[in-house]
Amino acid sequence: MSKFIPVIGLEIHVQLATKSKMFCSCPTDYIGVKPNSHVCPVCLGLPGSLPVINEKAIMLAIKTALAMRCRVNTHTIFHRKHYFYPDLPKAYQISQYDLPLAVDGHVEVSADDGSVQKIRIQRLHLEEDAGKLVHSAASGRLMGAEYSLVDYNRAGVPLMEIVTHPDITSPRQAREFVSRLRQLVRYLGVSDGDMEAGSLRVDANISIMEPGGKYGDKVEVKNMNSLRALERALEYEYQRQSELKSEGKAIVRETRHWDDGANVTISSRSKEEAEDYRYFPDPDLPPLVVDERLIVQLCKELPELPWEVRDRFMSDYGLPLEEAEILTERRDVALFMDELIKHGAPVKLASNWIKTEILRVLNEKNISVEELPIQTAEIAKLLSLVDKGDLSTTAAKEAFSVMLEKAVTVEEAVNVLGLSAGRVTGHELEIVVNKVLSENADVVADIKAGKDTKGKKLKFLQGIVMRETKGQADPKEVQSLIMSKI
């Protein structure tokens, strides 16, 4: 089956970070609120109601388009896309058809051979979201449900749809593309990009190319709510289509849903074509005209993009690729790294501290760097003390915990813990070692008798000394001193 090449294109819906809906002033914070409480005549499609375009949504979409090097169309229109599902109160969706907001961009990913490959962006357009169906079945699925209810709080929420050309040649590459896009919208402040919450949704079109360049019929795959699910679903579908083709069977052009529990795609319905939606211009909305001066202004306001920050961390700070990618996954973390360096923290130490301590705290508390109760300069000072040898890594972690808990400075945290200023060394350390050895004479005797072949007893003694010195001794010096006395 390796003779078949996967051909993948993605359709990605991104929920935009606006306070109000796409065509009305209803709030967009629908999660956890009473069903059908954030609705109005406009988003319910009641007769006589008139939609008004959300300016903020337009701005966010243009910023994203510019970051992907798309051409922004200064003249575009909204269409009505008709389909009769109960989650669409109007029985149509306001979207854009043949005149999208932006076209012809690209995002760079790594090819399977490690080179850089451009995934072309076919179009970026705006539309409104549908409502949410709530099924009575215990599983929450339609199958087995006695009835379904509709919550229209989500109906009308602004969506940005990004459609790629079928340039993606592996499930891994599809995962990387979506990961980069999610990273981008977060850097731009366009969306939180939360796939599990539905803020970023991915549909994939996949076919296989036979020897000689002949393309097979494409299949649409839906219901992939994580990067891992996306990759696994495409791997399964590639395998399924390859097996069918190898057996001389036809591949049906259809929509299939990914079942994450069973690890299979399941046939859902035949694939609709554009004509099935009976598009026509929305008569209630005027053409959208984007001033070129606005495009220039938004282009100037673009922040340093994540892959640009990654490359700078590698060139300026000498960080390896994997480390730079971890530090630039989140914009707040990348900015924090820059601030630590500006305040004098050593690069390697700052990088390690972010990976081990800062990211742990951010994930545990579900907060951003801005919400840390410690000034960046204080953390840089803490790392400088470690670099100078005035604090051990263990003691620094204890001090950091106190700084977090009590929102105090490094000096105050050190005083709270009773840590000495500088390393415990020389005669002071010798006193501690002598005390530990005398209190653990049996362990010393075992070591002398050669009963510590794995070195566990030596490490035991070393640990006690480190505890007695509150982590302020050099572990290598402690070990050397213990061995010399034994």
mmCIF file with all atom_site columns, N, CA and C in Angstrom, residues 163-219:
data_model
loop_
_atom_site.group_PDB
_atom_site.id
_atom_site.type_symbol
_atom_site.label_atom_id
_atom_site.label_alt_id
_atom_site.label_comp_id
_atom_site.label_asym_id
_atom_site.label_entity_id
_atom_site.label_seq_id
_atom_site.pdbx_PDB_ins_code
_atom_site.Cartn_x
_atom_site.Cartn_y
_atom_site.Cartn_z
_atom_site.occupancy
_atom_site.B_iso_or_equiv
_atom_site.pdbx_formal_charge
_atom_site.auth_seq_id
_atom_site.auth_comp_id
_atom_site.auth_asym_id
_atom_site.auth_atom_id
_atom_site.pdbx_PDB_model_num
ATOM 1   N N  . VAL A 1 163 ? -9.352  27.324 4.502   1.00 0.00 ? 163 VAL A N  1
ATOM 2   C CA . VAL A 1 163 ? -9.355  26.154 3.623   1.00 0.00 ? 163 VAL A CA 1
ATOM 3   C C  . VAL A 1 163 ? -8.001  26.055 2.931   1.00 0.00 ? 163 VAL A C  1
ATOM 4   N N  . THR A 1 164 ? -7.357  24.902 3.051   1.00 0.00 ? 164 THR A N  1
ATOM 5   C CA . THR A 1 164 ? -6.066  24.705 2.392   1.00 0.00 ? 164 THR A CA 1
ATOM 6   C C  . THR A 1 164 ? -6.252  24.042 1.035   1.00 0.00 ? 164 THR A C  1
ATOM 7   N N  . HIS A 1 165 ? -5.248  24.163 0.216   1.00 0.00 ? 165 HIS A N  1
ATOM 8   C CA . HIS A 1 165 ? -5.164  23.331 -0.977  1.00 0.00 ? 165 HIS A CA 1
ATOM 9   C C  . HIS A 1 165 ? -4.781  21.920 -0.537  1.00 0.00 ? 165 HIS A C  1
ATOM 10  N N  . PRO A 1 166 ? -4.996  20.907 -1.362  1.00 0.00 ? 166 PRO A N  1
ATOM 11  C CA . PRO A 1 166 ? -4.645  19.528 -0.975  1.00 0.00 ? 166 PRO A CA 1
ATOM 12  C C  . PRO A 1 166 ? -3.139  19.286 -1.075  1.00 0.00 ? 166 PRO A C  1
ATOM 13  N N  . ASP A 1 167 ? -2.372  20.069 -0.324  1.00 0.00 ? 167 ASP A N  1
ATOM 14  C CA . ASP A 1 167 ? -0.914  20.006 -0.382  1.00 0.00 ? 167 ASP A CA 1
ATOM 15  C C  . ASP A 1 167 ? -0.310  19.105 0.691   1.00 0.00 ? 167 ASP A C  1
ATOM 16  N N  . ILE A 1 168 ? -1.122  18.656 1.629   1.00 0.00 ? 168 ILE A N  1
ATOM 17  C CA . ILE A 1 168 ? -0.618  17.891 2.768   1.00 0.00 ? 168 ILE A CA 1
ATOM 18  C C  . ILE A 1 168 ? -0.476  16.426 2.371   1.00 0.00 ? 168 ILE A C  1
ATOM 19  N N  . THR A 1 169 ? 0.678   15.845 2.649   1.00 0.00 ? 169 THR A N  1
ATOM 20  C CA . THR A 1 169 ? 0.980   14.505 2.123   1.00 0.00 ? 169 THR A CA 1
ATOM 21  C C  . THR A 1 169 ? 1.131   13.434 3.195   1.00 0.00 ? 169 THR A C  1
ATOM 22  N N  . SER A 1 170 ? 0.783   13.750 4.444   1.00 0.00 ? 170 SER A N  1
ATOM 23  C CA . SER A 1 170 ? 0.824   12.727 5.490   1.00 0.00 ? 170 SER A CA 1
ATOM 24  C C  . SER A 1 170 ? -0.024  13.185 6.665   1.00 0.00 ? 170 SER A C  1
ATOM 25  N N  . PRO A 1 171 ? -0.549  12.236 7.443   1.00 0.00 ? 171 PRO A N  1
ATOM 26  C CA . PRO A 1 171 ? -1.288  12.604 8.664   1.00 0.00 ? 171 PRO A CA 1
ATOM 27  C C  . PRO A 1 171 ? -0.436  13.407 9.636   1.00 0.00 ? 171 PRO A C  1
ATOM 28  N N  . ARG A 1 172 ? 0.864   13.068 9.736   1.00 0.00 ? 172 ARG A N  1
ATOM 29  C CA . ARG A 1 172 ? 1.750   13.824 10.620  1.00 0.00 ? 172 ARG A CA 1
ATOM 30  C C  . ARG A 1 172 ? 1.826   15.282 10.224  1.00 0.00 ? 172 ARG A C  1
ATOM 31  N N  . GLN A 1 173 ? 1.911   15.516 8.922   1.00 0.00 ? 173 GLN A N  1
ATOM 32  C CA . GLN A 1 173 ? 2.001   16.871 8.418   1.00 0.00 ? 173 GLN A CA 1
ATOM 33  C C  . GLN A 1 173 ? 0.702   17.643 8.661   1.00 0.00 ? 173 GLN A C  1
ATOM 34  N N  . ALA A 1 174 ? -0.434  16.951 8.560   1.00 0.00 ? 174 ALA A N  1
ATOM 35  C CA . ALA A 1 174 ? -1.722  17.581 8.855   1.00 0.00 ? 174 ALA A CA 1
ATOM 36  C C  . ALA A 1 174 ? -1.758  18.028 10.307  1.00 0.00 ? 174 ALA A C  1
ATOM 37  N N  . ARG A 1 175 ? -1.263  17.175 11.186  1.00 0.00 ? 175 ARG A N  1
ATOM 38  C CA . ARG A 1 175 ? -1.223  17.522 12.608  1.00 0.00 ? 175 ARG A CA 1
ATOM 39  C C  . ARG A 1 175 ? -0.328  18.744 12.837  1.00 0.00 ? 175 ARG A C  1
ATOM 40  N N  . GLU A 1 176 ? 0.827   18.764 12.198  1.00 0.00 ? 176 GLU A N  1
ATOM 41  C CA . GLU A 1 176 ? 1.744   19.892 12.367  1.00 0.00 ? 176 GLU A CA 1
ATOM 42  C C  . GLU A 1 176 ? 1.115   21.187 11.858  1.00 0.00 ? 176 GLU A C  1
ATOM 43  N N  . PHE A 1 177 ? 0.421   21.118 10.724  1.00 0.00 ? 177 PHE A N  1
ATOM 44  C CA . PHE A 1 177 ? -0.206  22.323 10.169  1.00 0.00 ? 177 PHE A CA 1
ATOM 45  C C  . PHE A 1 177 ? -1.227  22.893 11.151  1.00 0.00 ? 177 PHE A C  1
ATOM 46  N N  . VAL A 1 178 ? -2.088  22.039 11.677  1.00 0.00 ? 178 VAL A N  1
ATOM 47  C CA . VAL A 1 178 ? -3.122  22.514 12.611  1.00 0.00 ? 178 VAL A CA 1
ATOM 48  C C  . VAL A 1 178 ? -2.480  23.043 13.885  1.00 0.00 ? 178 VAL A C  1
ATOM 49  N N  . SER A 1 179 ? -1.411  22.386 14.330  1.00 0.00 ? 179 SER A N  1
ATOM 50  C CA . SER A 1 179 ? -0.705  22.854 15.519  1.00 0.00 ? 179 SER A CA 1
ATOM 51  C C  . SER A 1 179 ? -0.142  24.247 15.297  1.00 0.00 ? 179 SER A C  1
ATOM 52  N N  . ARG A 1 180 ? 0.412   24.477 14.118  1.00 0.00 ? 180 ARG A N  1
ATOM 53  C CA . ARG A 1 180 ? 0.988   25.802 13.823  1.00 0.00 ? 180 ARG A CA 1
ATOM 54  C C  . ARG A 1 180 ? -0.108  26.862 13.691  1.00 0.00 ? 180 ARG A C  1
ATOM 55  N N  . LEU A 1 181 ? -1.212  26.475 13.087  1.00 0.00 ? 181 LEU A N  1
ATOM 56  C CA . LEU A 1 181 ? -2.312  27.426 12.944  1.00 0.00 ? 181 LEU A CA 1
ATOM 57  C C  . LEU A 1 181 ? -2.882  27.792 14.315  1.00 0.00 ? 181 LEU A C  1
ATOM 58  N N  . ARG A 1 182 ? -3.041  26.801 15.165  1.00 0.00 ? 182 ARG A N  1
ATOM 59  C CA . ARG A 1 182 ? -3.526  27.065 16.524  1.00 0.00 ? 182 ARG A CA 1
ATOM 60  C C  . ARG A 1 182 ? -2.573  27.998 17.264  1.00 0.00 ? 182 ARG A C  1
ATOM 61  N N  . GLN A 1 183 ? -1.282  27.738 17.125  1.00 0.00 ? 183 GLN A N  1
ATOM 62  C CA . GLN A 1 183 ? -0.276  28.589 17.747  1.00 0.00 ? 183 GLN A CA 1
ATOM 63  C C  . GLN A 1 183 ? -0.379  30.017 17.213  1.00 0.00 ? 183 GLN A C  1
ATOM 64  N N  . LEU A 1 184 ? -0.604  30.144 15.920  1.00 0.00 ? 184 LEU A N  1
ATOM 65  C CA . LEU A 1 184 ? -0.691  31.462 15.290  1.00 0.00 ? 184 LEU A CA 1
ATOM 66  C C  . LEU A 1 184 ? -1.873  32.263 15.817  1.00 0.00 ? 184 LEU A C  1
ATOM 67  N N  . VAL A 1 185 ? -3.069  31.663 15.854  1.00 0.00 ? 185 VAL A N  1
ATOM 68  C CA . VAL A 1 185 ? -4.247  32.423 16.290  1.00 0.00 ? 185 VAL A CA 1
ATOM 69  C C  . VAL A 1 185 ? -4.133  32.807 17.756  1.00 0.00 ? 185 VAL A C  1
ATOM 70  N N  . ARG A 1 186 ? -3.419  32.002 18.532  1.00 0.00 ? 186 ARG A N  1
ATOM 71  C CA . ARG A 1 186 ? -3.208  32.369 19.928  1.00 0.00 ? 186 ARG A CA 1
ATOM 72  C C  . ARG A 1 186 ? -2.229  33.530 20.045  1.00 0.00 ? 186 ARG A C  1
ATOM 73  N N  . TYR A 1 187 ? -1.161  33.510 19.246  1.00 0.00 ? 187 TYR A N  1
ATOM 74  C CA . TYR A 1 187 ? -0.203  34.618 19.250  1.00 0.00 ? 187 TYR A CA 1
ATOM 75  C C  . TYR A 1 187 ? -0.884  35.932 18.865  1.00 0.00 ? 187 TYR A C  1
ATOM 76  N N  . LEU A 1 188 ? -1.784  35.851 17.894  1.00 0.00 ? 188 LEU A N  1
ATOM 77  C CA . LEU A 1 188 ? -2.453  37.056 17.398  1.00 0.00 ? 188 LEU A CA 1
ATOM 78  C C  . LEU A 1 188 ? -3.575  37.514 18.315  1.00 0.00 ? 188 LEU A C  1
ATOM 79  N N  . GLY A 1 189 ? -3.967  36.691 19.284  1.00 0.00 ? 189 GLY A N  1
ATOM 80  C CA . GLY A 1 189 ? -5.098  37.031 20.139  1.00 0.00 ? 189 GLY A CA 1
ATOM 81  C C  . GLY A 1 189 ? -6.425  36.900 19.411  1.00 0.00 ? 189 GLY A C  1
ATOM 82  N N  . VAL A 1 190 ? -6.434  36.112 18.336  1.00 0.00 ? 190 VAL A N  1
ATOM 83  C CA . VAL A 1 190 ? -7.616  35.951 17.499  1.00 0.00 ? 190 VAL A CA 1
ATOM 84  C C  . VAL A 1 190 ? -8.587  34.940 18.101  1.00 0.00 ? 190 VAL A C  1
ATOM 85  N N  . SER A 1 191 ? -8.045  33.908 18.779  1.00 0.00 ? 191 SER A N  1
ATOM 86  C CA . SER A 1 191 ? -8.873  32.845 19.342  1.00 0.00 ? 191 SER A CA 1
ATOM 87  C C  . SER A 1 191 ? -8.061  32.119 20.395  1.00 0.00 ? 191 SER A C  1
ATOM 88  N N  . ASP A 1 192 ? -8.762  31.425 21.316  1.00 0.00 ? 192 ASP A N  1
ATOM 89  C CA . ASP A 1 192 ? -8.021  30.613 22.273  1.00 0.00 ? 192 ASP A CA 1
ATOM 90  C C  . ASP A 1 192 ? -7.606  29.278 21.667  1.00 0.00 ? 192 ASP A C  1
ATOM 91  N N  . GLY A 1 193 ? -8.174  28.931 20.488  1.00 0.00 ? 193 GLY A N  1
ATOM 92  C CA . GLY A 1 193 ? -7.754  27.734 19.761  1.00 0.00 ? 193 GLY A CA 1
ATOM 93  C C  . GLY A 1 193 ? -7.973  26.435 20.500  1.00 0.00 ? 193 GLY A C  1
ATOM 94  N N  . ASP A 1 194 ? -8.930  26.394 21.421  1.00 0.00 ? 194 ASP A N  1
ATOM 95  C CA . ASP A 1 194 ? -9.171  25.200 22.223  1.00 0.00 ? 194 ASP A CA 1
ATOM 96  C C  . ASP A 1 194 ? -9.991  24.185 21.423  1.00 0.00 ? 194 ASP A C  1
ATOM 97  N N  . MET A 1 195 ? -9.343  23.103 20.990  1.00 0.00 ? 195 MET A N  1
ATOM 98  C CA . MET A 1 195 ? -10.032 22.108 20.171  1.00 0.00 ? 195 MET A CA 1
ATOM 99  C C  . MET A 1 195 ? -11.077 21.341 20.974  1.00 0.00 ? 195 MET A C  1
ATOM 100 N N  . GLU A 1 196 ? -10.764 21.023 22.215  1.00 0.00 ? 196 GLU A N  1
ATOM 101 C CA . GLU A 1 196 ? -11.699 20.245 23.019  1.00 0.00 ? 196 GLU A CA 1
ATOM 102 C C  . GLU A 1 196 ? -12.964 21.033 23.324  1.00 0.00 ? 196 GLU A C  1
ATOM 103 N N  . ALA A 1 197 ? -12.848 22.359 23.462  1.00 0.00 ? 197 ALA A N  1
ATOM 104 C CA . ALA A 1 197 ? -14.023 23.190 23.727  1.00 0.00 ? 197 ALA A CA 1
ATOM 105 C C  . ALA A 1 197 ? -14.736 23.594 22.440  1.00 0.00 ? 197 ALA A C  1
ATOM 106 N N  . GLY A 1 198 ? -14.157 23.244 21.290  1.00 0.00 ? 198 GLY A N  1
ATOM 107 C CA . GLY A 1 198 ? -14.797 23.554 20.015  1.00 0.00 ? 198 GLY A CA 1
ATOM 108 C C  . GLY A 1 198 ? -14.430 24.899 19.434  1.00 0.00 ? 198 GLY A C  1
ATOM 109 N N  . SER A 1 199 ? -13.451 25.586 20.023  1.00 0.00 ? 199 SER A N  1
ATOM 110 C CA . SER A 1 199 ? -13.040 26.889 19.482  1.00 0.00 ? 199 SER A CA 1
ATOM 111 C C  . SER A 1 199 ? -12.260 26.750 18.190  1.00 0.00 ? 199 SER A C  1
ATOM 112 N N  . LEU A 1 200 ? -11.695 25.579 17.971  1.00 0.00 ? 200 LEU A N  1
ATOM 113 C CA . LEU A 1 200 ? -11.001 25.280 16.726  1.00 0.00 ? 200 LEU A CA 1
ATOM 114 C C  . LEU A 1 200 ? -11.430 23.880 16.295  1.00 0.00 ? 200 LEU A C  1
ATOM 115 N N  . ARG A 1 201 ? -12.061 23.799 15.112  1.00 0.00 ? 201 ARG A N  1
ATOM 116 C CA . ARG A 1 201 ? -12.585 22.517 14.629  1.00 0.00 ? 201 ARG A CA 1
ATOM 117 C C  . ARG A 1 201 ? -11.995 22.223 13.262  1.00 0.00 ? 201 ARG A C  1
ATOM 118 N N  . VAL A 1 202 ? -11.655 20.965 13.049  1.00 0.00 ? 202 VAL A N  1
ATOM 119 C CA . VAL A 1 202 ? -10.977 20.576 11.818  1.00 0.00 ? 202 VAL A CA 1
ATOM 120 C C  . VAL A 1 202 ? -11.781 19.509 11.081  1.00 0.00 ? 202 VAL A C  1
ATOM 121 N N  . ASP A 1 203 ? -12.045 19.765 9.818   1.00 0.00 ? 203 ASP A N  1
ATOM 122 C CA . ASP A 1 203 ? -12.568 18.748 8.910   1.00 0.00 ? 203 ASP A CA 1
ATOM 123 C C  . ASP A 1 203 ? -11.473 18.482 7.881   1.00 0.00 ? 203 ASP A C  1
ATOM 124 N N  . ALA A 1 204 ? -11.322 17.228 7.506   1.00 0.00 ? 204 ALA A N  1
ATOM 125 C CA . ALA A 1 204 ? -10.260 16.873 6.557   1.00 0.00 ? 204 ALA A CA 1
ATOM 126 C C  . ALA A 1 204 ? -10.848 16.202 5.333   1.00 0.00 ? 204 ALA A C  1
ATOM 127 N N  . ASN A 1 205 ? -10.320 16.544 4.174   1.00 0.00 ? 205 ASN A N  1
ATOM 128 C CA . ASN A 1 205 ? -10.648 15.838 2.936   1.00 0.00 ? 205 ASN A CA 1
ATOM 129 C C  . ASN A 1 205 ? -9.413  15.031 2.542   1.00 0.00 ? 205 ASN A C  1
ATOM 130 N N  . ILE A 1 206 ? -9.606  13.729 2.422   1.00 0.00 ? 206 ILE A N  1
ATOM 131 C CA . ILE A 1 206 ? -8.474  12.868 2.118   1.00 0.00 ? 206 ILE A CA 1
ATOM 132 C C  . ILE A 1 206 ? -8.807  11.928 0.964   1.00 0.00 ? 206 ILE A C  1
ATOM 133 N N  . SER A 1 207 ? -7.856  11.814 0.046   1.00 0.00 ? 207 SER A N  1
ATOM 134 C CA . SER A 1 207 ? -7.941  10.833 -1.047  1.00 0.00 ? 207 SER A CA 1
ATOM 135 C C  . SER A 1 207 ? -6.559  10.228 -1.185  1.00 0.00 ? 207 SER A C  1
ATOM 136 N N  . ILE A 1 208 ? -6.420  9.283  -2.091  1.00 0.00 ? 208 ILE A N  1
ATOM 137 C CA . ILE A 1 208 ? -5.095  8.698  -2.335  1.00 0.00 ? 208 ILE A CA 1
ATOM 138 C C  . ILE A 1 208 ? -4.741  8.848  -3.802  1.00 0.00 ? 208 ILE A C  1
ATOM 139 N N  . MET A 1 209 ? -3.465  9.083  -4.054  1.00 0.00 ? 209 MET A N  1
ATOM 140 C CA . MET A 1 209 ? -2.983  9.213  -5.424  1.00 0.00 ? 209 MET A CA 1
ATOM 141 C C  . MET A 1 209 ? -2.307  7.910  -5.822  1.00 0.00 ? 209 MET A C  1
ATOM 142 N N  . GLU A 1 210 ? -2.735  7.363  -6.929  1.00 0.00 ? 210 GLU A N  1
ATOM 143 C CA . GLU A 1 210 ? -2.187  6.109  -7.416  1.00 0.00 ? 210 GLU A CA 1
ATOM 144 C C  . GLU A 1 210 ? -0.923  6.359  -8.241  1.00 0.00 ? 210 GLU A C  1
ATOM 145 N N  . PRO A 1 211 ? -0.159  5.316  -8.513  1.00 0.00 ? 211 PRO A N  1
ATOM 146 C CA . PRO A 1 211 ? 1.005   5.460  -9.397  1.00 0.00 ? 211 PRO A CA 1
ATOM 147 C C  . PRO A 1 211 ? 0.576   6.050  -10.737 1.00 0.00 ? 211 PRO A C  1
ATOM 148 N N  . GLY A 1 212 ? 1.356   6.986  -11.225 1.00 0.00 ? 212 GLY A N  1
ATOM 149 C CA . GLY A 1 212 ? 0.987   7.651  -12.474 1.00 0.00 ? 212 GLY A CA 1
ATOM 150 C C  . GLY A 1 212 ? 0.247   8.944  -12.253 1.00 0.00 ? 212 GLY A C  1
ATOM 151 N N  . GLY A 1 213 ? -0.036  9.281  -10.972 1.00 0.00 ? 213 GLY A N  1
ATOM 152 C CA . GLY A 1 213 ? -0.647  10.573 -10.665 1.00 0.00 ? 213 GLY A CA 1
ATOM 153 C C  . GLY A 1 213 ? -2.153  10.608 -10.722 1.00 0.00 ? 213 GLY A C  1
ATOM 154 N N  . LYS A 1 214 ? -2.818  9.453  -10.776 1.00 0.00 ? 214 LYS A N  1
ATOM 155 C CA . LYS A 1 214 ? -4.278  9.426  -10.817 1.00 0.00 ? 214 LYS A CA 1
ATOM 156 C C  . LYS A 1 214 ? -4.831  9.562  -9.405  1.00 0.00 ? 214 LYS A C  1
ATOM 157 N N  . TYR A 1 215 ? -5.760  10.540 -9.227  1.00 0.00 ? 215 TYR A N  1
ATOM 158 C CA . TYR A 1 215 ? -6.352  10.793 -7.926  1.00 0.00 ? 215 TYR A CA 1
ATOM 159 C C  . TYR A 1 215 ? -7.621  9.957  -7.733  1.00 0.00 ? 215 TYR A C  1
ATOM 160 N N  . GLY A 1 216 ? -7.823  9.499  -6.495  1.00 0.00 ? 216 GLY A N  1
ATOM 161 C CA . GLY A 1 216 ? -9.051  8.807  -6.162  1.00 0.00 ? 216 GLY A CA 1
ATOM 162 C C  . GLY A 1 216 ? -10.108 9.780  -5.667  1.00 0.00 ? 216 GLY A C  1
ATOM 163 N N  . ASP A 1 217 ? -11.319 9.276  -5.429  1.00 0.00 ? 217 ASP A N  1
ATOM 164 C CA . ASP A 1 217 ? -12.384 10.115 -4.882  1.00 0.00 ? 217 ASP A CA 1
ATOM 165 C C  . ASP A 1 217 ? -12.052 10.481 -3.440  1.00 0.00 ? 217 ASP A C  1
ATOM 166 N N  . LYS A 1 218 ? -12.363 11.711 -3.063  1.00 0.00 ? 218 LYS A N  1
ATOM 167 C CA . LYS A 1 218 ? -12.017 12.169 -1.717  1.00 0.00 ? 218 LYS A CA 1
ATOM 168 C C  . LYS A 1 218 ? -13.151 11.887 -0.742  1.00 0.00 ? 218 LYS A C  1
ATOM 169 N N  . VAL A 1 219 ? -12.765 11.715 0.493   1.00 0.00 ? 219 VAL A N  1
ATOM 170 C CA . VAL A 1 219 ? -13.684 11.463 1.592   1.00 0.00 ? 219 VAL A CA 1
ATOM 171 C C  . VAL A 1 219 ? -13.477 12.557 2.642   1.00 0.00 ? 219 VAL A C  1
#
